[in-house]
PDB file of C-alpha atoms in Angstrom:
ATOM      1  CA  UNK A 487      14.170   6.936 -24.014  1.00  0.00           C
ATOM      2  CA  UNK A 488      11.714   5.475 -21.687  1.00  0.00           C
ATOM      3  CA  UNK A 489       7.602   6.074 -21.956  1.00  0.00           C
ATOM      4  CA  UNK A 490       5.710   7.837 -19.712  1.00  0.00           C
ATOM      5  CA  UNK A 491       3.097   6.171 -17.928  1.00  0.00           C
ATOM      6  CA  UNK A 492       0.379   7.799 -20.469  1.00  0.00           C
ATOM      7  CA  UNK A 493       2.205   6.659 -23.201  1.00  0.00           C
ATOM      8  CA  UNK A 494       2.537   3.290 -22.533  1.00  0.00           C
ATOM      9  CA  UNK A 495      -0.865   2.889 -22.074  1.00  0.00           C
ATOM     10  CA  UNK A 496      -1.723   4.654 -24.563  1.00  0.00           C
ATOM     11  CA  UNK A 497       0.314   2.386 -27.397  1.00  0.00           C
ATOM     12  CA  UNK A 498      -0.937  -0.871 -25.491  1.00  0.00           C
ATOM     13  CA  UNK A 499      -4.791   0.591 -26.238  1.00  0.00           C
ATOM     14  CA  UNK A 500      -3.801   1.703 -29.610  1.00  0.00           C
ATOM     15  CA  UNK A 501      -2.469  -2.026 -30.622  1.00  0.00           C
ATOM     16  CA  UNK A 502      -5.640  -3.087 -29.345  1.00  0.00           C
ATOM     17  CA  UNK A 503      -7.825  -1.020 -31.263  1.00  0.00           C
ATOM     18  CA  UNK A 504      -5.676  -1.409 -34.363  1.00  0.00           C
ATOM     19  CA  UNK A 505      -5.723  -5.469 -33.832  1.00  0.00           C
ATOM     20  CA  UNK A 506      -9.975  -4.802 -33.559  1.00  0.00           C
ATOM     21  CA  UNK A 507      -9.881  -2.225 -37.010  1.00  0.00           C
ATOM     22  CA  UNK A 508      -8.122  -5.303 -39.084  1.00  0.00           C
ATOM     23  CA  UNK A 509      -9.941  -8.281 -38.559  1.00  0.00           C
ATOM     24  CA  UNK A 510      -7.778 -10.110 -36.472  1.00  0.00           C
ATOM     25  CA  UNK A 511      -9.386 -13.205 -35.027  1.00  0.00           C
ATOM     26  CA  UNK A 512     -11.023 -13.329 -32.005  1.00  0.00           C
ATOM     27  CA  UNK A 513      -8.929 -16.036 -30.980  1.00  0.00           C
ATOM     28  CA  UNK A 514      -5.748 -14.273 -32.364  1.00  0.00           C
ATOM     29  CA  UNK A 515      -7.107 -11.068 -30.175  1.00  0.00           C
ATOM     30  CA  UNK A 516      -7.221 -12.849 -26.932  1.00  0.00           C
ATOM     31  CA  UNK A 517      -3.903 -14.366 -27.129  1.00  0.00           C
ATOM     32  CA  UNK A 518      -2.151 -11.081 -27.644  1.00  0.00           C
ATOM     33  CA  UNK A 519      -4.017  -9.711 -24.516  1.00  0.00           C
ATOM     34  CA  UNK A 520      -2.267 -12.278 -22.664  1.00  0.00           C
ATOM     35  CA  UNK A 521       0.520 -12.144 -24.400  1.00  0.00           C
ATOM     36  CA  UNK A 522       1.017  -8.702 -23.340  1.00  0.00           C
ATOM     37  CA  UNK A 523       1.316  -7.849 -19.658  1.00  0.00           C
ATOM     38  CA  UNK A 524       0.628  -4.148 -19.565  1.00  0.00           C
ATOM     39  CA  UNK A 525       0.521  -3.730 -15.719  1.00  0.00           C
ATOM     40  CA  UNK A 526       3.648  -5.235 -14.898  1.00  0.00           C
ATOM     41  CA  UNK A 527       5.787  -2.694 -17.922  1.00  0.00           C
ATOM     42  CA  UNK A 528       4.498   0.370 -15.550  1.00  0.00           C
ATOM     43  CA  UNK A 529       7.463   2.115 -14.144  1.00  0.00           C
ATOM     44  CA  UNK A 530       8.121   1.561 -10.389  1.00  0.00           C
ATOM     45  CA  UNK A 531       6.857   4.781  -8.956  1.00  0.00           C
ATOM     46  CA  UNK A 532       3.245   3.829 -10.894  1.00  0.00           C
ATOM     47  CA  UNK A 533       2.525   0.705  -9.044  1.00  0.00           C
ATOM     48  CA  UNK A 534       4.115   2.210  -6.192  1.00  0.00           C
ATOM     49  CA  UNK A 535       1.000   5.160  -6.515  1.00  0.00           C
ATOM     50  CA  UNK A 536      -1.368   2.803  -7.535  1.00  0.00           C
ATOM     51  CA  UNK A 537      -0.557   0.328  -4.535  1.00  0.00           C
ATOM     52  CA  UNK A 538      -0.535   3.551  -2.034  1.00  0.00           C
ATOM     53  CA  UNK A 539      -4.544   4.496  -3.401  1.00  0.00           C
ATOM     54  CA  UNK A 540      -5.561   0.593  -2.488  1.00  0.00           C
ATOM     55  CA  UNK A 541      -6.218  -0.200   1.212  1.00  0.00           C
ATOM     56  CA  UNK A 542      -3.183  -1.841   2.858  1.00  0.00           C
ATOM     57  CA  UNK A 543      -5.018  -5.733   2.615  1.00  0.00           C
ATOM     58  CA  UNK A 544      -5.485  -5.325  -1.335  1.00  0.00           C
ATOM     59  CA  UNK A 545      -1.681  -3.691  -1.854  1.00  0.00           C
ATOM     60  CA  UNK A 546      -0.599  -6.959  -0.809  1.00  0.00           C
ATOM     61  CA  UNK A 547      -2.814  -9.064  -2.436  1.00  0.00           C
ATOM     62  CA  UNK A 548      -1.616  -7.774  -5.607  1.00  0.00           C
ATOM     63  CA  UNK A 549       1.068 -10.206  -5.164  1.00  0.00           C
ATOM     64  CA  UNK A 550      -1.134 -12.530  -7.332  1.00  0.00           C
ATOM     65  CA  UNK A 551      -0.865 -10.674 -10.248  1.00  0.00           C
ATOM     66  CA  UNK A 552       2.358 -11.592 -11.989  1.00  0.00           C
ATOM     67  CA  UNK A 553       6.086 -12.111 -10.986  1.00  0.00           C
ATOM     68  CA  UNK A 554       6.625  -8.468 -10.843  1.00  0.00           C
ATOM     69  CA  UNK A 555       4.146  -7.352  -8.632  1.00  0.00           C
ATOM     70  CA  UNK A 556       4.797 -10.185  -5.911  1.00  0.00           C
ATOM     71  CA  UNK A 557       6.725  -8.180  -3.577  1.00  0.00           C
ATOM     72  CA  UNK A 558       6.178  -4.757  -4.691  1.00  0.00           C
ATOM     73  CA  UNK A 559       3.971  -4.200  -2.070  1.00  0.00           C
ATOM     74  CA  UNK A 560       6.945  -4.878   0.186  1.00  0.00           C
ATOM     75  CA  UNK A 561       8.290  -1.244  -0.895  1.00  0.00           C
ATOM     76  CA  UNK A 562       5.281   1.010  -0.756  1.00  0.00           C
ATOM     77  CA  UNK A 563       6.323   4.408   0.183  1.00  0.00           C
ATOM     78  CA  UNK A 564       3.177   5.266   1.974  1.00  0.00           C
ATOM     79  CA  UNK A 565       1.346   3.052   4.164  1.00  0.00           C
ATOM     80  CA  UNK A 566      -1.869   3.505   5.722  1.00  0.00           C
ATOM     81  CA  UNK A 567      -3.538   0.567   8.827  1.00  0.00           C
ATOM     82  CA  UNK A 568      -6.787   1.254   9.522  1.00  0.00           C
ATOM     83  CA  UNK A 569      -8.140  -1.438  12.093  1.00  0.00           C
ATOM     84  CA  UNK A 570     -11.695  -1.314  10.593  1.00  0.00           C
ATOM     85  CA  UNK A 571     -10.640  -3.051   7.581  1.00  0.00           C
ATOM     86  CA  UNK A 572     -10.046  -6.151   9.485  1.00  0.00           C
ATOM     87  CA  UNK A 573     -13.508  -5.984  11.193  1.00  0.00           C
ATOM     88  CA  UNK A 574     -15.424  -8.912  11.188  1.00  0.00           C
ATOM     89  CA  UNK A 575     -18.869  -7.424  12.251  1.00  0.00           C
ATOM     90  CA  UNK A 576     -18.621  -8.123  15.570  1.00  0.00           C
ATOM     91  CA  UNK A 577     -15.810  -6.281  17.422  1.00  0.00           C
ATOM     92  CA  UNK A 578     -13.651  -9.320  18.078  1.00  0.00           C
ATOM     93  CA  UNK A 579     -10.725  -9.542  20.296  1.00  0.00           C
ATOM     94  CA  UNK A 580      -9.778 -11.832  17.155  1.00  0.00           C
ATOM     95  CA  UNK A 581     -10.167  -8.576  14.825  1.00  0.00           C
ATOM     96  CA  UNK A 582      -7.953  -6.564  16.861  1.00  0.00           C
ATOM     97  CA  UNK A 583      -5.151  -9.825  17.089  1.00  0.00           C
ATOM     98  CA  UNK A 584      -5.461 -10.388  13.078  1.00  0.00           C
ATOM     99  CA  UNK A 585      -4.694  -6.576  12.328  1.00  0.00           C
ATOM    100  CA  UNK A 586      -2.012  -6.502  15.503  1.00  0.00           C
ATOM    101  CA  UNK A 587      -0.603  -9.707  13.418  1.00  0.00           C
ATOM    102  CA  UNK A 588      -0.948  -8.156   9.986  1.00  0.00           C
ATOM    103  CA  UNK A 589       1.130  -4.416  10.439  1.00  0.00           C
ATOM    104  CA  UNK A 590       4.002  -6.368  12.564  1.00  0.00           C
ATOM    105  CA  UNK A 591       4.019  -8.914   9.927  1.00  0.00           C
ATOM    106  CA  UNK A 592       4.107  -6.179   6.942  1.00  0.00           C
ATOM    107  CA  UNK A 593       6.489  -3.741   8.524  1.00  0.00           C
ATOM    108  CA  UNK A 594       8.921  -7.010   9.219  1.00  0.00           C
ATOM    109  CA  UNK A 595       8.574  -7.600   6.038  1.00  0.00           C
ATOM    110  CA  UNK A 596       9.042  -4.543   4.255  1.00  0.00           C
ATOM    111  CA  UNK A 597      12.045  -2.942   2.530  1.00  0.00           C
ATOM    112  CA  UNK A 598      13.223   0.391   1.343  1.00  0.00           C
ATOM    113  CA  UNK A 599      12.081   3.640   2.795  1.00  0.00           C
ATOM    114  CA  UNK A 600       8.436   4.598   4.229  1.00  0.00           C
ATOM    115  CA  UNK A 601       7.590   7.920   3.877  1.00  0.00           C
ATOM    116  CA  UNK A 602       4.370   8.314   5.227  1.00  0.00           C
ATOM    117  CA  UNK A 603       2.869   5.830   8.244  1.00  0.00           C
ATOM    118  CA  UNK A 604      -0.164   6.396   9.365  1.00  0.00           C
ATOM    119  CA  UNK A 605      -2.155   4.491  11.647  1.00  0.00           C
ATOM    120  CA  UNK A 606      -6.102   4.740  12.381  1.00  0.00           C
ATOM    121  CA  UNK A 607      -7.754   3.084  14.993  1.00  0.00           C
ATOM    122  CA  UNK A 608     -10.037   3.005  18.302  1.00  0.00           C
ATOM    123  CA  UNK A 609      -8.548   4.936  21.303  1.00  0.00           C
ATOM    124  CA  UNK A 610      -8.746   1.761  23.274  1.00  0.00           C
ATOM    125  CA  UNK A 611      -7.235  -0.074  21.066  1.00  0.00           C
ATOM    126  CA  UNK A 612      -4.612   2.243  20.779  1.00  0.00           C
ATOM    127  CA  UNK A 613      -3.603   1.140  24.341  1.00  0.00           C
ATOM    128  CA  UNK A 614      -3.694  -2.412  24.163  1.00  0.00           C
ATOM    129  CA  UNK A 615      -1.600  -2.063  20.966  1.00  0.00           C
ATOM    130  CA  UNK A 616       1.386  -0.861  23.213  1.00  0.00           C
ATOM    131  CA  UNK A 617       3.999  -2.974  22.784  1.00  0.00           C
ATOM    132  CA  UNK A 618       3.163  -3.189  19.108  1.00  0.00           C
ATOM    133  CA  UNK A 619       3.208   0.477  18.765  1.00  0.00           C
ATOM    134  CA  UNK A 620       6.861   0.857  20.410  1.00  0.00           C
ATOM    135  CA  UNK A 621       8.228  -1.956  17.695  1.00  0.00           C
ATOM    136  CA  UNK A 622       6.373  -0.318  14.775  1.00  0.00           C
ATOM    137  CA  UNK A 623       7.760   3.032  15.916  1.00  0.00           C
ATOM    138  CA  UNK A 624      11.499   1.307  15.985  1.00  0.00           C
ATOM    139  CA  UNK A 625      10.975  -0.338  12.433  1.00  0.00           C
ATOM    140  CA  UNK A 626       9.558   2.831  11.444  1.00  0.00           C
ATOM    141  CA  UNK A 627      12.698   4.792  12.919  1.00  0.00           C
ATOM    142  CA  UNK A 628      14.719   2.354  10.493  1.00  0.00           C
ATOM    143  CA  UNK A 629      12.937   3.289   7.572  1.00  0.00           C
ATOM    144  CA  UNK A 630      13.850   6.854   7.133  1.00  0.00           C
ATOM    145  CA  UNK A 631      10.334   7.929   7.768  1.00  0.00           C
ATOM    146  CA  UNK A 632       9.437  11.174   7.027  1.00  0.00           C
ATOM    147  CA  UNK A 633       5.901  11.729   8.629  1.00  0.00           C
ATOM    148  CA  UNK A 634       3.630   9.566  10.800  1.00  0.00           C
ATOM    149  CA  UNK A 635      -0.104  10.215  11.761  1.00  0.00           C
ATOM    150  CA  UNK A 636      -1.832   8.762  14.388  1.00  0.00           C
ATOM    151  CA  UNK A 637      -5.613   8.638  14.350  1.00  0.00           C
ATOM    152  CA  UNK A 638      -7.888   7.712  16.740  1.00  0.00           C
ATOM    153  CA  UNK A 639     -11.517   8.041  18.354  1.00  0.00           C
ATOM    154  CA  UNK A 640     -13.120   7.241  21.338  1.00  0.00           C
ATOM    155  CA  UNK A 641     -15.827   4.407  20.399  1.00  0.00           C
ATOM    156  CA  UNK A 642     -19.167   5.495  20.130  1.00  0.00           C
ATOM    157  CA  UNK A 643     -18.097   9.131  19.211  1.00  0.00           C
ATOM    158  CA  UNK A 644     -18.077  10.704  16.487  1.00  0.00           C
ATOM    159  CA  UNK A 645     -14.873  12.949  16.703  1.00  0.00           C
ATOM    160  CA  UNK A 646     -11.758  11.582  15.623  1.00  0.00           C
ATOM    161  CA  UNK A 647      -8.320  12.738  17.322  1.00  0.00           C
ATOM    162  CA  UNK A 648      -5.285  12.944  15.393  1.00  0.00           C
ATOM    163  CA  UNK A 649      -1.652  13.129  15.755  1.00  0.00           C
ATOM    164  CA  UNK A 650       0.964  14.049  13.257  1.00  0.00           C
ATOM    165  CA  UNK A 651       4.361  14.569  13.263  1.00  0.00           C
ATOM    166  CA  UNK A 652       6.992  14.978  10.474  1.00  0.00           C
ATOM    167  CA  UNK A 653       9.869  14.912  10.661  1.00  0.00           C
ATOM    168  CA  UNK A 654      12.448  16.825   8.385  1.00  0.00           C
ATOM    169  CA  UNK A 655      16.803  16.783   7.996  1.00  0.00           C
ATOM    170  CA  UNK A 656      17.701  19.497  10.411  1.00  0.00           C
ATOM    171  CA  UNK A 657      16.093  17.301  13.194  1.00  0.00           C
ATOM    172  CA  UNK A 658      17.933  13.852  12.415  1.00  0.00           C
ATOM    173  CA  UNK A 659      20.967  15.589  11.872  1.00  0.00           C
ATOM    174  CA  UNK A 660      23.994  14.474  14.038  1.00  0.00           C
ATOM    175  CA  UNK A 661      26.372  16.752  15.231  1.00  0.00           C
TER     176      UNK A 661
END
């Protein structure tokens, strides 16, 4: 029977404690840290959580990790774009073309079903994303998404406007 998430990280920790309790070498102690890749035994729907908590740049650069990580951020069920996180400091047209460049890129990329898309960004941005928006809203359609949220704000305000739709089985159903 498989472990839980818990449990495998709790009998990693316990090796390690019990490898501390009996005198093992520190040498001897290092190697079976690296021996033993803990993050890459989680079950799927772990890293898939843990990747979905991470902003959308770091999901993907836990590629790095180890073998088994390298594309799982090409299958995260919930994604979230947020345009500030590819700020440079100084409102850039190059800012807006590296995160334009980034989601096409990503949702090209990605495989298996997105549940959640959400998108948050500056209202005009929003419109000179247009094109963009219409082919992320086709991959999206291909995806089986389930809900999408669009949020926005007028620069220099403080009030953000948002947009949400979900979308459940009775509405994609074909007659």
């Amino acid at each position: 029977m498989p472990m839980s998430e818990t449990e495998l990280v709790r009998s990693a920790l316990t090796v390690k404690v019990y490898q501390m309790d009996h005198g093992s070498s520190p040498t001897k102690i290092r190697k079976s840290v690296v021996d033993e890749d803990i993050i890459s035994n989680l079950p799927e729907a772990l890293r898939d959580k843990i990747l979905c908590c991470l902003p959308i740049k770091e999901a993907v650069g836990t590629c790095l990790l180890s073998r088994t990580w390298r594309y799982t951020w090409a299958s995260m069920t919930e994604l979230m774009f947020r345009r500030a996180d590819f700020a440079s400091g100084n409102d850039s047209a190059d800012d807006d073309r590296r995160f334009l460049k980034f989601t096409d890129m990503f949702l090209f990329l990605h495989n298996g079903p997105i549940l959640k898309f959400c998108l948050n960004t500056v209202a005009n941005e929003m419109v000179s994303t247009g094109g963009h928006l219409y082919r992320w809203m086709l991959m999206l359609s291909r995806n089986k998404i389930k809900e999408i949220q669009l949020q926005t704000s007028i620069r220099d305000s403080y009030k953000p406007i948002q947009y949400k739709y979900s979308f459940n089985k009775a509405q994609g159903a074909k007659n």
